mmCIF file of C-alpha atoms and ligand atoms in Angstrom:
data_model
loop_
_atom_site.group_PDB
_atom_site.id
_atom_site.type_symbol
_atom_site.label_atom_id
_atom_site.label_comp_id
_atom_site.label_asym_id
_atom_site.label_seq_id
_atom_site.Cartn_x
_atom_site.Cartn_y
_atom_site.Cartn_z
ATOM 1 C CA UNK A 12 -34.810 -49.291 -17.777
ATOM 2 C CA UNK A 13 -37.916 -47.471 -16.931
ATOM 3 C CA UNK A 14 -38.220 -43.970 -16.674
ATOM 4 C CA UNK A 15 -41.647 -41.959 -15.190
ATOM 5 C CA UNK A 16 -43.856 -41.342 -18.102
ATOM 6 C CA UNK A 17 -45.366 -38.065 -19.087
ATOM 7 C CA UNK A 18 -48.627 -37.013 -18.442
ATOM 8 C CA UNK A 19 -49.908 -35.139 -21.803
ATOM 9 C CA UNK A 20 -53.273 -33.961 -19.914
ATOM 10 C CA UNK A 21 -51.566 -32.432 -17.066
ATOM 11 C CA UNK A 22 -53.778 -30.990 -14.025
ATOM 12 C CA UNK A 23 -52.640 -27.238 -15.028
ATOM 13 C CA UNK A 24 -50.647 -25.787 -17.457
ATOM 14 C CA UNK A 25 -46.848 -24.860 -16.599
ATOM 15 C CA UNK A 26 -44.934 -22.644 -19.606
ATOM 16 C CA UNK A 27 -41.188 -22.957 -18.494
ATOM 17 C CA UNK A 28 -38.545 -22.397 -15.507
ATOM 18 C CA UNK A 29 -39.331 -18.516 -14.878
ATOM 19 C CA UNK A 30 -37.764 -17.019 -12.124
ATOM 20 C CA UNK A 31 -35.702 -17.568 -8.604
ATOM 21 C CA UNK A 32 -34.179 -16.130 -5.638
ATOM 22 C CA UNK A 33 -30.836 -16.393 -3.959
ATOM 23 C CA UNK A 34 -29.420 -14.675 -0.579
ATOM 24 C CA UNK A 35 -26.283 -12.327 -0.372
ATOM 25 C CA UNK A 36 -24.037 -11.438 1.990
ATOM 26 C CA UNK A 37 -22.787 -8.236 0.169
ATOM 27 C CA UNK A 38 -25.736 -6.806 -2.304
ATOM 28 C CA UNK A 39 -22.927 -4.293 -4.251
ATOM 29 C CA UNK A 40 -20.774 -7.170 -4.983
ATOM 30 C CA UNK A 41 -23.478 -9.537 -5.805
ATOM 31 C CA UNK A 42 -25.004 -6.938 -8.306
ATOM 32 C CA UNK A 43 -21.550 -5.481 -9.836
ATOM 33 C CA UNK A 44 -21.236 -9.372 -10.745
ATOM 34 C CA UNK A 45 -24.796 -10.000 -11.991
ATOM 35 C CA UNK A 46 -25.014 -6.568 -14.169
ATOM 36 C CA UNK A 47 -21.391 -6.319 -15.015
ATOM 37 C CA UNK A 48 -20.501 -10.362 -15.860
ATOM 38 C CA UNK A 49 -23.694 -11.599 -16.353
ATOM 39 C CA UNK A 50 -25.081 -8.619 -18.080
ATOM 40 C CA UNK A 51 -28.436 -8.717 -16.396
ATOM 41 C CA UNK A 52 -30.411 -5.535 -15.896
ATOM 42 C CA UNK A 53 -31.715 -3.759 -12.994
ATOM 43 C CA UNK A 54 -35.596 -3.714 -12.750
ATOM 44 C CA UNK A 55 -35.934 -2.395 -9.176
ATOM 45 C CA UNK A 56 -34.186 -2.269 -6.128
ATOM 46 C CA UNK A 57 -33.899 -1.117 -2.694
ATOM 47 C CA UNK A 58 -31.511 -1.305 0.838
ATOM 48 C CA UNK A 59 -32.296 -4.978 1.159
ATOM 49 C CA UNK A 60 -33.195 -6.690 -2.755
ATOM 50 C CA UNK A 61 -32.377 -6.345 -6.563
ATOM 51 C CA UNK A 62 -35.038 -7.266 -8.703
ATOM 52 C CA UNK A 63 -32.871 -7.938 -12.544
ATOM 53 C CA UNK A 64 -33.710 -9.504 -15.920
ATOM 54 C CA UNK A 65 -32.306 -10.591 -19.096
ATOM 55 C CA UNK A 66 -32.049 -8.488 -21.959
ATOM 56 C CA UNK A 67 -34.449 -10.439 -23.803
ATOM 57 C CA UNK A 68 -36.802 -10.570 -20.913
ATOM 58 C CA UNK A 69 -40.084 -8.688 -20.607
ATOM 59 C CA UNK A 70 -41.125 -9.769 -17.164
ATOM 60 C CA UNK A 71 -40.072 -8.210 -14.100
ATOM 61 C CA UNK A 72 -37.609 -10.494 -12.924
ATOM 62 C CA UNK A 73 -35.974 -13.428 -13.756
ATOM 63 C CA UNK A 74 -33.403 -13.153 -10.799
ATOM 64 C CA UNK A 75 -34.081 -11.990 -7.066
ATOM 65 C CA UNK A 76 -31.400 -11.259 -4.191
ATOM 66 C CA UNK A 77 -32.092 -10.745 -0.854
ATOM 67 C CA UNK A 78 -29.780 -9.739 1.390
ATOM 68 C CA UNK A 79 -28.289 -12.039 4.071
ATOM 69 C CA UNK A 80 -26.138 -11.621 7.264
ATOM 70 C CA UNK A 81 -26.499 -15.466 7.358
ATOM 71 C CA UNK A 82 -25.270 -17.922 5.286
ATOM 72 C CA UNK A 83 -26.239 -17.810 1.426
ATOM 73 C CA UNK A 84 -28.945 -20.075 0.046
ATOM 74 C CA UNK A 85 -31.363 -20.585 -2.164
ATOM 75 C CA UNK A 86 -34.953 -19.500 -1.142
ATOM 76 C CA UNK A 87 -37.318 -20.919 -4.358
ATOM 77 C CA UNK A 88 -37.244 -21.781 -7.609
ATOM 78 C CA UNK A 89 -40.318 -20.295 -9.421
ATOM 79 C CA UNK A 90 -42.155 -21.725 -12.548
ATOM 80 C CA UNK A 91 -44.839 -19.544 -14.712
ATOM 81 C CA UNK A 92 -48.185 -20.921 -15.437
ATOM 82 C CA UNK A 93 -50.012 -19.978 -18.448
ATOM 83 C CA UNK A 94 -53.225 -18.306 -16.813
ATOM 84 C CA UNK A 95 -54.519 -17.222 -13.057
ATOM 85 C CA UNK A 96 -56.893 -20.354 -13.644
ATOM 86 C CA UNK A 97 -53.895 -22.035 -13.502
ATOM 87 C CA UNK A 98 -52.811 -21.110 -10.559
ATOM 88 C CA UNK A 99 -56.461 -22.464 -9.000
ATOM 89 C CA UNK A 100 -56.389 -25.822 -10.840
ATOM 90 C CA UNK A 101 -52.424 -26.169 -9.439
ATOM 91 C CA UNK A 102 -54.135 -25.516 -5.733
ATOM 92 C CA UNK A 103 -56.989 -28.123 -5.880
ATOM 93 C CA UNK A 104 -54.236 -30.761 -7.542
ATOM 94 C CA UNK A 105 -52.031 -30.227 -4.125
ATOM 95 C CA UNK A 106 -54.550 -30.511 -2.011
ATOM 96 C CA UNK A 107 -56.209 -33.427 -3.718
ATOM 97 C CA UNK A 108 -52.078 -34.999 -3.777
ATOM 98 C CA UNK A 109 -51.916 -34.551 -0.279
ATOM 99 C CA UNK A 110 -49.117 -31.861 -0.811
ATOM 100 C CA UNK A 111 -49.159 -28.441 1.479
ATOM 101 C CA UNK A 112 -49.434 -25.257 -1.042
ATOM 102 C CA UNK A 113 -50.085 -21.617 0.413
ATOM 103 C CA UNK A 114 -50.929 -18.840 -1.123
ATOM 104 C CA UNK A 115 -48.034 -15.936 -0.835
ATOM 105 C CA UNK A 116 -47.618 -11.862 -1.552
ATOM 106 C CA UNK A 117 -44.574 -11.276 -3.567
ATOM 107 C CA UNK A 118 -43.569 -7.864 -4.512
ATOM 108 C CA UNK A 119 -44.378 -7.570 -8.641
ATOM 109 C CA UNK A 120 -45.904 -11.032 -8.933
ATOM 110 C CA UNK A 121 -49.925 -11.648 -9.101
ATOM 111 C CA UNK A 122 -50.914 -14.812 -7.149
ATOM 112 C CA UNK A 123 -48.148 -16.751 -6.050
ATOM 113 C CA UNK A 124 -48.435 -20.809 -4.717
ATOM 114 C CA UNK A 125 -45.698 -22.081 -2.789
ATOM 115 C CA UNK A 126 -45.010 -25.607 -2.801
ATOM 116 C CA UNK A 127 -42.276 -28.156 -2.319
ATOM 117 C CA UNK A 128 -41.806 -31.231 -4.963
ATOM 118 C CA UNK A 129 -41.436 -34.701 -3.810
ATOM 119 C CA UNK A 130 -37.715 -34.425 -3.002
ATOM 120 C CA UNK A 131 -38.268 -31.043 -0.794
ATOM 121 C CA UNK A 132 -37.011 -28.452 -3.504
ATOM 122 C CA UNK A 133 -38.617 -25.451 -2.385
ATOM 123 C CA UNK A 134 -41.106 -24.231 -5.456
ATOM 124 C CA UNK A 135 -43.457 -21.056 -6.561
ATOM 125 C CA UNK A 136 -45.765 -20.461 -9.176
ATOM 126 C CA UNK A 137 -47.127 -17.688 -10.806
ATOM 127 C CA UNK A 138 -49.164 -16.335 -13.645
ATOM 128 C CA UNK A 139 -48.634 -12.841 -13.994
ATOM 129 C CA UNK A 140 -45.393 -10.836 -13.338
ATOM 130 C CA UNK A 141 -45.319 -6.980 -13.899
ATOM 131 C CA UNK A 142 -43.762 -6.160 -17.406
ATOM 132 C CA UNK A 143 -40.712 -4.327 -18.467
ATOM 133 C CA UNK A 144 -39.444 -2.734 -21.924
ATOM 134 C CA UNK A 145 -37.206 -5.616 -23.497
ATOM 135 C CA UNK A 146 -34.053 -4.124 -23.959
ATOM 136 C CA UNK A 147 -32.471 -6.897 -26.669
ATOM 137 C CA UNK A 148 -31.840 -4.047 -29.245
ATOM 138 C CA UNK A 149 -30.612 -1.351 -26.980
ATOM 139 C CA UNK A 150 -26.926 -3.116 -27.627
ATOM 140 C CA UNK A 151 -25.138 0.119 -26.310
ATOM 141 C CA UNK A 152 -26.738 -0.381 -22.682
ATOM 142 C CA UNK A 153 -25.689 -4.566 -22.716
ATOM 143 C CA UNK A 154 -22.710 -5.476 -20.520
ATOM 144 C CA UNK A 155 -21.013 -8.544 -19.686
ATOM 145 C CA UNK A 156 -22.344 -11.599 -21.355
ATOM 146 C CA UNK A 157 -25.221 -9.216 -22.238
ATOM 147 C CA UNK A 158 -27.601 -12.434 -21.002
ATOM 148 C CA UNK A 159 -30.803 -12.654 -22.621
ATOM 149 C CA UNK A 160 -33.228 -15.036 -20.233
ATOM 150 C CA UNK A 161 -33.669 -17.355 -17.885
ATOM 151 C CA UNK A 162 -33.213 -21.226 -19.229
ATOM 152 C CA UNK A 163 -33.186 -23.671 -16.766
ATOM 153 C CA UNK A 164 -32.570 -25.005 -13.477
ATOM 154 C CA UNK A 165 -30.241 -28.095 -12.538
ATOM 155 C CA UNK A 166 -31.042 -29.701 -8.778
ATOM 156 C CA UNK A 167 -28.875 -31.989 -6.981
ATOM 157 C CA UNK A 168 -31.283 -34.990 -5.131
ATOM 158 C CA UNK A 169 -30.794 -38.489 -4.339
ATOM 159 C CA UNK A 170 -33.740 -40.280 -5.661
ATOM 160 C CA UNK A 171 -33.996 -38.978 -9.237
ATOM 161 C CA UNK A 172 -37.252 -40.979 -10.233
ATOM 162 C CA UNK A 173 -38.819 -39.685 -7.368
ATOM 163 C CA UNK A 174 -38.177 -36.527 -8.429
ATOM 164 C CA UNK A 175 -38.435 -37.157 -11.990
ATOM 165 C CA UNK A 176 -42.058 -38.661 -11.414
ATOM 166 C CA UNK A 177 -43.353 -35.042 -9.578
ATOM 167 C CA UNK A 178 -42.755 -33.096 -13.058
ATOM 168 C CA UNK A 179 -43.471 -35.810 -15.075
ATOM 169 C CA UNK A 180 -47.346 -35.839 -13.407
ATOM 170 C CA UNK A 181 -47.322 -32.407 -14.441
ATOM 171 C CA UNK A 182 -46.617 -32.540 -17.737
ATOM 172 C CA UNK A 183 -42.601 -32.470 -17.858
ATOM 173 C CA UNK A 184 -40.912 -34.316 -20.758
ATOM 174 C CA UNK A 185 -38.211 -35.826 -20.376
ATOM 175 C CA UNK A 186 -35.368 -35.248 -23.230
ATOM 176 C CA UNK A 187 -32.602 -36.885 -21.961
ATOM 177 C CA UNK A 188 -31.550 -39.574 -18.999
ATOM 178 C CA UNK A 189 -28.469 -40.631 -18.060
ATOM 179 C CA UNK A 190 -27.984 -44.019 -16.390
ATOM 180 C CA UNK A 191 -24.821 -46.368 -15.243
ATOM 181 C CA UNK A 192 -24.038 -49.018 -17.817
ATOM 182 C CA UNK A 193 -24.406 -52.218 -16.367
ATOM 183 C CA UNK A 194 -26.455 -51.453 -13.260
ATOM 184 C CA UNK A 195 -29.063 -49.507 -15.109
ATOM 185 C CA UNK A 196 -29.463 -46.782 -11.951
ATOM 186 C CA UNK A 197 -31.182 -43.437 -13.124
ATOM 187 C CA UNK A 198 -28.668 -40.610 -12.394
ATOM 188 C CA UNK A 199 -29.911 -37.628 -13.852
ATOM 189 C CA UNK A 200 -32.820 -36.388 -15.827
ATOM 190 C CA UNK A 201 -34.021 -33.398 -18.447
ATOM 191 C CA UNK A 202 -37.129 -32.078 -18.426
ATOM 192 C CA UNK A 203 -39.244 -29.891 -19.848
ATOM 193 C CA UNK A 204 -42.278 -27.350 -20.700
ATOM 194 C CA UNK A 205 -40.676 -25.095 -22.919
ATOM 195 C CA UNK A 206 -39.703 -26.157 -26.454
ATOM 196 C CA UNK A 207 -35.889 -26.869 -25.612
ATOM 197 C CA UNK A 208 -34.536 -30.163 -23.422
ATOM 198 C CA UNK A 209 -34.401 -28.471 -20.298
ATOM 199 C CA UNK A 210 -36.600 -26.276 -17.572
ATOM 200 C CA UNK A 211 -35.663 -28.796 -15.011
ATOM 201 C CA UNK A 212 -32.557 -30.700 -14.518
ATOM 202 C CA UNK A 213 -31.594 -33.169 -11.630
ATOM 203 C CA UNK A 214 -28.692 -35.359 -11.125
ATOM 204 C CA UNK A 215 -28.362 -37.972 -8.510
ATOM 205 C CA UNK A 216 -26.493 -37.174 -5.303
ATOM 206 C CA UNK A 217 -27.293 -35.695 -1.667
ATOM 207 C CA UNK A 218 -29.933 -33.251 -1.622
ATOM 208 C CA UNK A 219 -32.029 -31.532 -2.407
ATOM 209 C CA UNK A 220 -29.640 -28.750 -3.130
ATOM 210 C CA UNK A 221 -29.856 -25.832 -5.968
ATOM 211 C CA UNK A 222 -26.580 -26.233 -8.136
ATOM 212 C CA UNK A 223 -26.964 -24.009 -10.893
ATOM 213 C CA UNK A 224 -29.535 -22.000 -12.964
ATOM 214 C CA UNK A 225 -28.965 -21.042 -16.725
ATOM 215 C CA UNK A 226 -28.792 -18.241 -19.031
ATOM 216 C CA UNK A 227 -28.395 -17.744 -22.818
ATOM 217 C CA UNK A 228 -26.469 -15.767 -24.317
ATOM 218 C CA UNK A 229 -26.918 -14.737 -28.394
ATOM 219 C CA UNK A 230 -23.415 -15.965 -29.720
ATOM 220 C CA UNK A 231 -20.508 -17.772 -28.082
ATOM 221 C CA UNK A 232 -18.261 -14.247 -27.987
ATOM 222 C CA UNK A 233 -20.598 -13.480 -25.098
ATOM 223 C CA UNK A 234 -19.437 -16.181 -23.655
ATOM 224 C CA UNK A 235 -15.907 -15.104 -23.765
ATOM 225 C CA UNK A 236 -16.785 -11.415 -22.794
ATOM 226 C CA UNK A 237 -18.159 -12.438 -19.460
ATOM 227 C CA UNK A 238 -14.739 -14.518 -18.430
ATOM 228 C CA UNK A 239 -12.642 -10.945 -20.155
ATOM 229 C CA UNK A 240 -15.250 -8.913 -18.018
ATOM 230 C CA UNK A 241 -14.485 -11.305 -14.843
ATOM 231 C CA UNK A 242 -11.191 -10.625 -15.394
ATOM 232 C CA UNK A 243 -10.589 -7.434 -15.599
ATOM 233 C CA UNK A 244 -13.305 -6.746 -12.307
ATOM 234 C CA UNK A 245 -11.597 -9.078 -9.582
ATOM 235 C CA UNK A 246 -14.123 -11.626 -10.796
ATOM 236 C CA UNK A 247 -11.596 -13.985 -12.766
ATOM 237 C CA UNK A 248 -11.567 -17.186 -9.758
ATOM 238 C CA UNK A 249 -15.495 -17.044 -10.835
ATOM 239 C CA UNK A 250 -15.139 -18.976 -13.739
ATOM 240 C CA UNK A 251 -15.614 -21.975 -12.366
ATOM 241 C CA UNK A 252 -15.858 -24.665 -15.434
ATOM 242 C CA UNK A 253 -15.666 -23.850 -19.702
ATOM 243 C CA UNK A 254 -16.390 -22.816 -21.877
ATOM 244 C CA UNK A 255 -16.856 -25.671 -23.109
ATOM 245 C CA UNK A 256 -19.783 -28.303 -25.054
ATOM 246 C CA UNK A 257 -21.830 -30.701 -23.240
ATOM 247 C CA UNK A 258 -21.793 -34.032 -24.290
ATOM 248 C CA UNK A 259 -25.459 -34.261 -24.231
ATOM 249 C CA UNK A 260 -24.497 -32.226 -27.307
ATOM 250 C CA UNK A 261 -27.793 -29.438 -25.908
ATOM 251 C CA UNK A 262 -25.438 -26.589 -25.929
ATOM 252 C CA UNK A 263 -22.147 -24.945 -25.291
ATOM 253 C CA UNK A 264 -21.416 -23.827 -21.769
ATOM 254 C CA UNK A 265 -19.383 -21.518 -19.255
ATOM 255 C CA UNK A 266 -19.991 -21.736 -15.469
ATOM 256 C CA UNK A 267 -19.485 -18.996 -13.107
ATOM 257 C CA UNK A 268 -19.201 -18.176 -9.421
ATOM 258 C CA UNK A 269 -21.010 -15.392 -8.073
ATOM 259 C CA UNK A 270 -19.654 -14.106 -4.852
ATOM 260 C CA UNK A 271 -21.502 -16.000 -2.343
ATOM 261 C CA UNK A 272 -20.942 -19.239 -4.442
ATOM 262 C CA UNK A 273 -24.038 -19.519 -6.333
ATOM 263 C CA UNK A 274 -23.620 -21.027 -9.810
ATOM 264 C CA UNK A 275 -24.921 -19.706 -12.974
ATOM 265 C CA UNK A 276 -24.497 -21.288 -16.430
ATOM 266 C CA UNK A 277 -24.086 -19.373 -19.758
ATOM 267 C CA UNK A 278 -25.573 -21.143 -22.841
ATOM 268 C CA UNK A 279 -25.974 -20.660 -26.455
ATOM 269 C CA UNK A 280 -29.646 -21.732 -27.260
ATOM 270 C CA UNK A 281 -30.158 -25.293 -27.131
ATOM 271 C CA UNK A 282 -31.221 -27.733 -29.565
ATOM 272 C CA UNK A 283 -35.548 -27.281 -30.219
ATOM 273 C CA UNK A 284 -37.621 -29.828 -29.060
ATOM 274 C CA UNK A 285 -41.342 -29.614 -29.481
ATOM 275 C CA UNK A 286 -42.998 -32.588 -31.748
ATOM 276 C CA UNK A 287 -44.579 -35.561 -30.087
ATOM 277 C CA UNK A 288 -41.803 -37.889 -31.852
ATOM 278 C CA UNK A 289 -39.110 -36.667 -29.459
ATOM 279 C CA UNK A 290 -38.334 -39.695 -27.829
ATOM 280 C CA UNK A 291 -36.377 -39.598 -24.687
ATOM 281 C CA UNK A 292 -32.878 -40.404 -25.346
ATOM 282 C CA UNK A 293 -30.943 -42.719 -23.252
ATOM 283 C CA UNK A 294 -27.153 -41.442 -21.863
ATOM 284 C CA UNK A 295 -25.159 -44.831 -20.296
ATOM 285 C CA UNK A 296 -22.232 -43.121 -18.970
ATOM 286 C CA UNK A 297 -19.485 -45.747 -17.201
ATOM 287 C CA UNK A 298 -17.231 -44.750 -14.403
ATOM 288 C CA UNK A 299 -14.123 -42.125 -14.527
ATOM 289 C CA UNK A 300 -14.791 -41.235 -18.037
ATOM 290 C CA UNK A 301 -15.214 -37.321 -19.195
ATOM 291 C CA UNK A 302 -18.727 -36.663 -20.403
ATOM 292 C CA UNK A 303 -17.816 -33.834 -22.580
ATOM 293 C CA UNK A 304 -17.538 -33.661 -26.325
ATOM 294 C CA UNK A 305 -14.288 -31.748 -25.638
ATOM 295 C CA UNK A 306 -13.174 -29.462 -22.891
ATOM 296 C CA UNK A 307 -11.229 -30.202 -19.510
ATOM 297 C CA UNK A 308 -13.607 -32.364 -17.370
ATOM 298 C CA UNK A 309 -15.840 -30.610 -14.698
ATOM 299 C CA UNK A 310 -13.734 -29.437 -11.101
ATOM 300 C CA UNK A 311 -14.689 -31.542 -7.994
ATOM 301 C CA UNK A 312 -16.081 -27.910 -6.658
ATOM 302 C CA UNK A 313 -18.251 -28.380 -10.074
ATOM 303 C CA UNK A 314 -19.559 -32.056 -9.055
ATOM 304 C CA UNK A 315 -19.676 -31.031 -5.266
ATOM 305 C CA UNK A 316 -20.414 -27.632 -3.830
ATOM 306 C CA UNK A 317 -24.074 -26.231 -4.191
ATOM 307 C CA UNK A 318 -26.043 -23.776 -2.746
ATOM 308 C CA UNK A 319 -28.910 -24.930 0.548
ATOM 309 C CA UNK A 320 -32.372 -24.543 -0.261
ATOM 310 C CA UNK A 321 -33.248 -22.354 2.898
ATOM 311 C CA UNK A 322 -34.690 -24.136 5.663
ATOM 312 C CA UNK A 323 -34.888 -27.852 3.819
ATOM 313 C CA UNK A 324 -33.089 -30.923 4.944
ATOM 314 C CA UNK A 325 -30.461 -32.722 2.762
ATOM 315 C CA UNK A 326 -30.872 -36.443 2.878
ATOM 316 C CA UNK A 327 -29.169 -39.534 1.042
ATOM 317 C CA UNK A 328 -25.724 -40.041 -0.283
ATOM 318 C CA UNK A 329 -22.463 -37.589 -1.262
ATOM 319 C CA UNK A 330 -20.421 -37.469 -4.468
ATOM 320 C CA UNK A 331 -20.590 -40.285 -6.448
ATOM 321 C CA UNK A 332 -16.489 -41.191 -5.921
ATOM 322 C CA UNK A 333 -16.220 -42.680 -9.432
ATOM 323 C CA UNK A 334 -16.852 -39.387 -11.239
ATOM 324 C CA UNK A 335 -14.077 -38.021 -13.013
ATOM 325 C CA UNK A 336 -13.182 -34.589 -11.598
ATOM 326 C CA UNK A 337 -10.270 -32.422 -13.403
ATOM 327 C CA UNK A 338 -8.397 -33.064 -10.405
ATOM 328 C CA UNK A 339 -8.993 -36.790 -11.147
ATOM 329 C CA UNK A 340 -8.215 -37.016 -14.566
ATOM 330 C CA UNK A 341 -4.789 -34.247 -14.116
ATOM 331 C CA UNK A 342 -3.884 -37.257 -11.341
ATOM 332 C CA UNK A 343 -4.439 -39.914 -13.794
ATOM 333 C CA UNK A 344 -2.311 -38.319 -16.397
ATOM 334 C CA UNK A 345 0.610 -37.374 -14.143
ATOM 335 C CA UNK A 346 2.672 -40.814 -13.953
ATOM 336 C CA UNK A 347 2.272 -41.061 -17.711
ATOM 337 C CA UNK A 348 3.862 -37.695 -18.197
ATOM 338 C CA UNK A 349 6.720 -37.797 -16.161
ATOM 339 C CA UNK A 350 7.631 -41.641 -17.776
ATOM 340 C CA UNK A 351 8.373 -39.165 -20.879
ATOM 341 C CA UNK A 352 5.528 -40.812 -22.888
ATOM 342 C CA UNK A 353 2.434 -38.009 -22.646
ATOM 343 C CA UNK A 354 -0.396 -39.514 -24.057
ATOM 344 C CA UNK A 355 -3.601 -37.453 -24.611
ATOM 345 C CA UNK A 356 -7.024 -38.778 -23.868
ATOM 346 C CA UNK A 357 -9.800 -38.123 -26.268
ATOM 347 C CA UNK A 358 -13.177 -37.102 -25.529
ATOM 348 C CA UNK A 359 -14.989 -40.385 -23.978
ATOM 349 C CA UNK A 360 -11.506 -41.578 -23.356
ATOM 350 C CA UNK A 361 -10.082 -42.485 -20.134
ATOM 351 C CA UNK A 362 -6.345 -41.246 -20.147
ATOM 352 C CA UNK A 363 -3.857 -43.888 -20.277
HETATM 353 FE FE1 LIG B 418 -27.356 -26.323 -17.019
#
């Protein structure tokens, strides 16, 4: 099966998945959970928006929220470019593509391009960010997860090569791509810029819609300090999914719930990628079968609820209904149970 192929003399120069912003109906909330769980910091805010960053993190903001009195969504995901010439060589390859990009003011960002890729996912661009101290040794002013920086971004959309072909022109590798054994459909793609397996992730179903963004953490304890943090906050029904490892083997993870449902992965740093031999490496993945190296499969709110991109229309086809959910594979294992004959199912396995 053929997957887009990367263009190694892009048209300008993108360094990694940067920055985004998400609406909230309730800004307190919204930043107890982002400072307190997620261990983010506070760059700036006001009545209306919270500017925050990762520890690690010597840009302004890696994490915007507006506030909302309608109902939450995504407004852009935002990429960096290396230099303002960048940002002039992105503008004549749009226009020269045939693809609208404007020219926008936002607050603590030099020139900003707005764009949309080819499945509608709302983008923006930018060279230059005002800076901030890092804080990554200050360790008695880190809460929660005590996050360090933006990773990634994961995308829900229904044609995949479509989408995957948009980055892929602009320089995107791809690490990893998951297909169906048999039928040889592309269901989800990694990409990336930066020199792990993923600034840009999407996976094939109705869309586009914004399902997650990532953060790392330093050591896996964080991990577990986030969920005690959650806890002991009225957070706890936020932990969504882990921890856990991927079976992509990239990472450990732990999902979380922020209180108007927007999803935000901790990580421990992913594998490195950066030498030309990095061959993208084929997933087949067959139906009803967990994915993960160990762990509970995902929950169906996991595989199905995302957060709008504001204003963009969500085209093409739901769930996939063959994917194993936890409330899936709990069903499966049930009968066997109650027969008096419990039988556990291995990683890869489906349960008997
Ligand atoms: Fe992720």
């Amino acid at each position: 099966m053929s997957i887009p192929q990367t263009n190694f003399s892009p048209p300008f120069n993108i360094t990694r998945a940067s920055h985004l912003v998400l609406t909230a109906r309730d800004l307190a909330k919204s930043r107890a959970f982002y400072t307190e769980v997620i261990g983010l910091m506070v760059s700036d805010e006001d009545a209306d928006t919270i500017h925050l960053r990762g520890v690690e993190e010597r840009c302004h903001h890696s994490l915007t929220l507006k506030r909302t009195s309608g109902a939450p969504t995504c407004e852009r995901l935002g990429f960096r470019v290396f230099t303002d010439e960048d940002l002039d060589k992105a503008k004549r390859y749009f226009d020269r593509q045939g693809i609208a990009a404007a020219w926008a003011e936002v607050p603590f960002q030099g020139r900003t391009l707005h764009v949309c890729d080819s499945v509608g996912t709302p983008l923006e661009f930018c060279a230059r960010m005002k800076t901030q101290p890092r804080t990554q040794t200050r360790v008695h002013t880190h809460r929660g997860a005590g996050a360090l920086r933006m990773d990634h971004y994961q995308v829900l959309a229904p044609d995949v090569p479509a989408a995957a072909k948009f980055y892929t022109d602009l320089g995107f590798r791809v690490s990893d791509f998951i297909c169906v054994d048999g039928v040889e459909r592309l269901v989800g793609v990694f990409m990336y810029r930066k020199n792990n397996p993923h600034d840009m992730v999407f996976l094939a179903r109705s869309g586009p819609r914004y399902h997650h963004c990532g953060y790392m953490v330093q050591e896996f304890h964080h991990m577990v300090r986030a969920c005690d943090v959650a806890g002991n906050l009225g957070f706890g029904e936020a932990i969504e999914h882990g921890p856990g490892r991927h079976g992509l083997g990239h990472s450990y993870y732990t999902y979380l719930r922020d209180p108007d449902g927007h999803r935000t992965e901790l990580l421990l740093p992913a594998v490195q990628m950066i030498d030309i031999d990095e061959e993208p490496v084929r997933h087949g993945v067959r139906p009803n079968v967990n994915t993960n190296l160990w762990g509970l499969p995902a929950p169906r709110s996991w595989v199905e609820e995302t957060t709008p991109f504001a204003g963009v229309e969500i085209t093409g086809q739901g769930t996939d209904s063959a994917r194993m959910t936890l409330e899936s594979w709990l069903a499966a294992r049930q009968p066997v149970e109650r027969s008096g004959e419990p039988a556990m199912a291995g990683p890869g396995q489906k349960p008997a």
